[in-house]
Amino acid sequence: MKKLEDYSEDIYKCTKCGFCQAACPVFQETGLETAVSRGKFTLLHGILSGKVDFSEKIAKYLDMCLGCKACYDFCPSGISAEEIITAARAENNKINGINFLKKFIIWCFKSNIRLKALKTALTVYKKTGLIHLTGKIAGILGRWGNLIKIFNLQLNQNIEYTKLSAVKEKKEMKVVYFPGCIGNYVNISAKNAVIMVLEKNGVEVYIPDNFSCCGISSRSAGDFDTFKKLAEKNISLIPDDIDYLLTDCASCGSAWEFYPDLFEGELKNKAFRLYEKAVNINKFLETIDVYIPENVELKQVVTYHDPCHLARFQHVSEEPRSLLRKIPGLVYREMHGADKCCGAAGTFCVVKPGISQAISASKAKNILDTDADLVSTSCSACKIGISQGLAGMNAEKQILSPVELLAKLYILEENIDFAKNELKRN
Amino acid sequence: MKTQLTNIKSNIIGELKKIAGKSNVLTEYEDRYCYAYDATAIGEDLYLPDAVILPENKHQISEILKIANENKIPVITRGAGTNLVGGCIPLKGGIILHTSKMNRIINIDKTNLQCTVEPGVSVEKLQQEVEKQGLFYPPDPASLKVSTIGGSIAQSSGGPRGFKYGTTKDYVLGLEAVLADGSIIKTGGKTVKNVTGYNLNQLLTGSEGTLGVITLATLRLIPKPEERQVLLACFESIDEAAKAVTEIISAKITPSTLDIMDKNTMQTIEKFHQTGLPTDMDAVLVLEVDGFKESVPVQAGRIMDICRASGAKNIRISRSRQEADEIWFARRSAFGAVARLNPNVLTEDAVVPLDKIPDMVREIRRITDKYSLTVCIMGHIGDGNIHPNFSLDLRDKDQAKRFEQAAEEIFNAAIFFGGTLSGEHGIGYSKSAFINKALGPKNIELMKAIKNTFDPNGILNPDKIFARN
Ligand SMILES: Cc1cc2nc3c(=O)[nH]c(=O)nc-3n(C[C@H](O)[C@H](O)[C@H](O)COP(=O)(O)OP(=O)(O)OC[C@H]3O[C@@H](n4cnc5c(N)ncnc54)[C@H](O)[C@@H]3O)c2cc1C
Ligand code: SF4
Ligand code: SF4
């Protein structure tokens, strides 16, 4: 893993042109030079050249970055603030220790047991009817109430796994699907959708037991030890001879890009081989010529939010849109600033709640401006950011991944087919 | 401890916080450290401000200036901090007024073709908003994505479109500004014509933050041209390119852009982006024509004929919006490409009469060879405004010294050819040492008298424009 000092030349390369101000959501909300890459590089250069102490105040400024990589495309010198700030946070953790809130979140995600407990709690919440109760009191709780409403809406829309009948011949490929911790343990709707869509298209997928969290939030907090532990576990669970490693959550997908940097020797090689096999589900479906039923439709207007980790880290932005456009009945409407960060950004929403909410609010405004019935995005973290934004604007909208929408279409089709069969039987 | 405390007394800081709000007044060392620079490469020199304030309206600015004036505290206004002449560097410490929170477009008046905006609005944001209404704000500094209206008025910025449409100064109808003593003035008005007394509007435009703080601007707009087309004409020598330019102008065609890039620039761009520039050619002209749908192909056709007759080896013409963007992408990548070559870029901004361009380019090349420096020459040839971009590493003290010598010789050459120091970037701090060469002593005396009238205590952006003594 590269250390802060390994970046000293990159940091020095910042010409201070200031172009990053045009892209940085944190700068746009705060107007502070310390919030934008130029300011941070100046401080880091000061630290590396001995003019500034690595004080706790610096840690505060380092927290003011979503890691959204938006500035990277703007930077004439081609410097990645996201990468450098991550390294700087790791350095800060050594000197000033890691922030308590971040520590707590990382602690939660680190353990599958804690994640599973969360899942059980959610199931109980839904099954026992508590969901109806909170739905009733949500109205009097203001912004928090709105969040609960969106949360409930989400849970009610969840896709339950049903075995669908395959419409294509079984494909001879070895596919592992990495659902990520939210998908695997907390809200399994997106995961169910992926499995169902793949099965429908003749792709058999294997999900090893006990996958851990991808660790991306520990990485962005600069906690490389945790990141490494989680990575090692995930890598070890995957057989070496697979053809594809599928992900749907954007953050989990980009984690595989970072894994090889963490190791040496054979583990590094394996991590790298897996990274080369890793592909986002939206892109994968494009390559297998995904089945689209024609006799059913989803009559809704949808808009798509680009997760930073998908559009800028994995360069997947056309594929999810094209999938949405293929769904019969669904009207696609592009929002303004679709690729602007949703504001959640891992631990950012907890460490800098005020700025985070403001960024989410501007996302929500762009969503509402489209008048779409629902929002689609392919990242579990973005779903949180979007919910937070919508709640702030007192609005409710379903948030589903493109694959979840496709799964809904399949379900709809099978129900119709089922009805037809019933008719025949009579 | 490497921190250095603010020099402003705590009771004054307290007053400032009362005026602008606690969270808008920053005095921590780390905060001030991030306001000690702008886009100008000044090596390891460090000029710390004593406080940074993010004002939210003119009344706050007025109150802040009253206090600063009473206590003789320097005040440096800062927009996006993209100027290339050290204009925002607090040479004597003091207060930085960062206008990032004053970023509202107050109105766009379609009938009277004008708009009123706060100083912190970015040029691009304004352009996008007026274009939605079918209007056009032409000034287009390459930094327009971020540079602010306030900053671009203070520097009277220009850009590629300057040839046909003029620069920022041609669009300022009226200004509201706070003077050093805190008084708020309005200059100009809402009319295109205005000869009522001295033109204080134009005096503030290009004043580089030394006469007042601009708090509101009324800008002239024009109808948006219907269509545009871009041409890329390649020449084996700069002389041929320059000849083509003079021929185009004498044929009474007015392209909206008449830019040039030299061989080194093209080779550097191609090193980082594959844009298909002809790296074996000595120069390319980037020309844009615009206007009514019918007129654009006519203009483009005539330009092609002239370029061919002047020796152009190859001409690319955009057939679609995408092709136009591709050519512009190549042109706009120039600065970034130079920035990737070495850590520092220093952009010069000399301007000479049009017929002296080939001589000036030759002279720049001779000087940079003499000092063994890397230079990429680009610029707005139609305006005679050339930007030699020097790519260097200022940590190399010898190289830094050589650059200084070269820059001075380039200024001398520009003046020798009947030109001047700066076409659009201004003087600020980096060129102030040369201003006496460019202007006569009487002019300097007059300018200093003006400065003194506006700002008797010399608190507004001190040690800029005029040579430090
Ligand atoms: C890559 C790059 C390309 C560039 N290309 C061009 C170009 O093509 N053409 C061009 O002309 N320039 C260019 N520039 C220079 C610069 O971008 C322009 O001068 C720009 O208009 C400055 O705007 P700003 O908001 O960044 O101002 P700043 O840099 O923040 O300030 C510039 C000066 O204006 C003063 N000022 C700022 N706001 C106010 C205010 N409200 N009231 C009074 N004074 C104020 C400041 O004190 C300072 O002296 C370029 C710069 C870069 C880095
Ligand atoms: S990564 Fe995003 S939040 Fe961080 S500095 Fe860049 S644009 Fe700003
Ligand atoms: S865009 Fe890149 S080079 Fe320019 S100031 Fe920002 S980080 Fe520095």
PDB file of C-alpha atoms in Angstrom, chain B residues 231 233 235 243-244 247-248 251 253 297-312 315:
ATOM      1  CA  LEU B 231     -11.426  24.574 -38.317  1.00  0.00           C
ATOM      2  CA  ALA B 233      -5.435  24.459 -40.278  1.00  0.00           C
ATOM      3  CA  PHE B 235       1.145  24.941 -41.421  1.00  0.00           C
ATOM      4  CA  LYS B 243       0.170  35.272 -43.187  1.00  0.00           C
ATOM      5  CA  ALA B 244      -3.101  33.331 -43.291  1.00  0.00           C
ATOM      6  CA  GLU B 247      -5.207  37.546 -45.099  1.00  0.00           C
ATOM      7  CA  ILE B 248      -8.340  36.373 -43.286  1.00  0.00           C
ATOM      8  CA  ALA B 251     -10.727  39.603 -46.427  1.00  0.00           C
ATOM      9  CA  ILE B 253     -13.940  37.794 -42.205  1.00  0.00           C
ATOM     10  CA  PRO B 297     -20.360  27.536 -44.194  1.00  0.00           C
ATOM     11  CA  VAL B 298     -19.649  30.593 -46.340  1.00  0.00           C
ATOM     12  CA  GLN B 299     -17.200  31.964 -43.794  1.00  0.00           C
ATOM     13  CA  ALA B 300     -15.628  28.543 -43.287  1.00  0.00           C
ATOM     14  CA  GLY B 301     -15.227  28.023 -47.020  1.00  0.00           C
ATOM     15  CA  ARG B 302     -13.482  31.329 -47.518  1.00  0.00           C
ATOM     16  CA  ILE B 303     -11.178  30.698 -44.608  1.00  0.00           C
ATOM     17  CA  MET B 304     -10.252  27.315 -46.084  1.00  0.00           C
ATOM     18  CA  ASP B 305      -9.406  28.953 -49.413  1.00  0.00           C
ATOM     19  CA  ILE B 306      -7.256  31.579 -47.756  1.00  0.00           C
ATOM     20  CA  CYS B 307      -5.453  29.053 -45.561  1.00  0.00           C
ATOM     21  CA  ARG B 308      -4.711  26.871 -48.570  1.00  0.00           C
ATOM     22  CA  ALA B 309      -3.425  29.807 -50.549  1.00  0.00           C
ATOM     23  CA  SER B 310      -1.189  30.737 -47.602  1.00  0.00           C
ATOM     24  CA  GLY B 311       0.343  27.265 -47.594  1.00  0.00           C
ATOM     25  CA  ALA B 312      -1.825  25.209 -45.232  1.00  0.00           C
ATOM     26  CA  ILE B 315      -7.339  21.507 -42.922  1.00  0.00           C
TER      27      ILE B 315
END
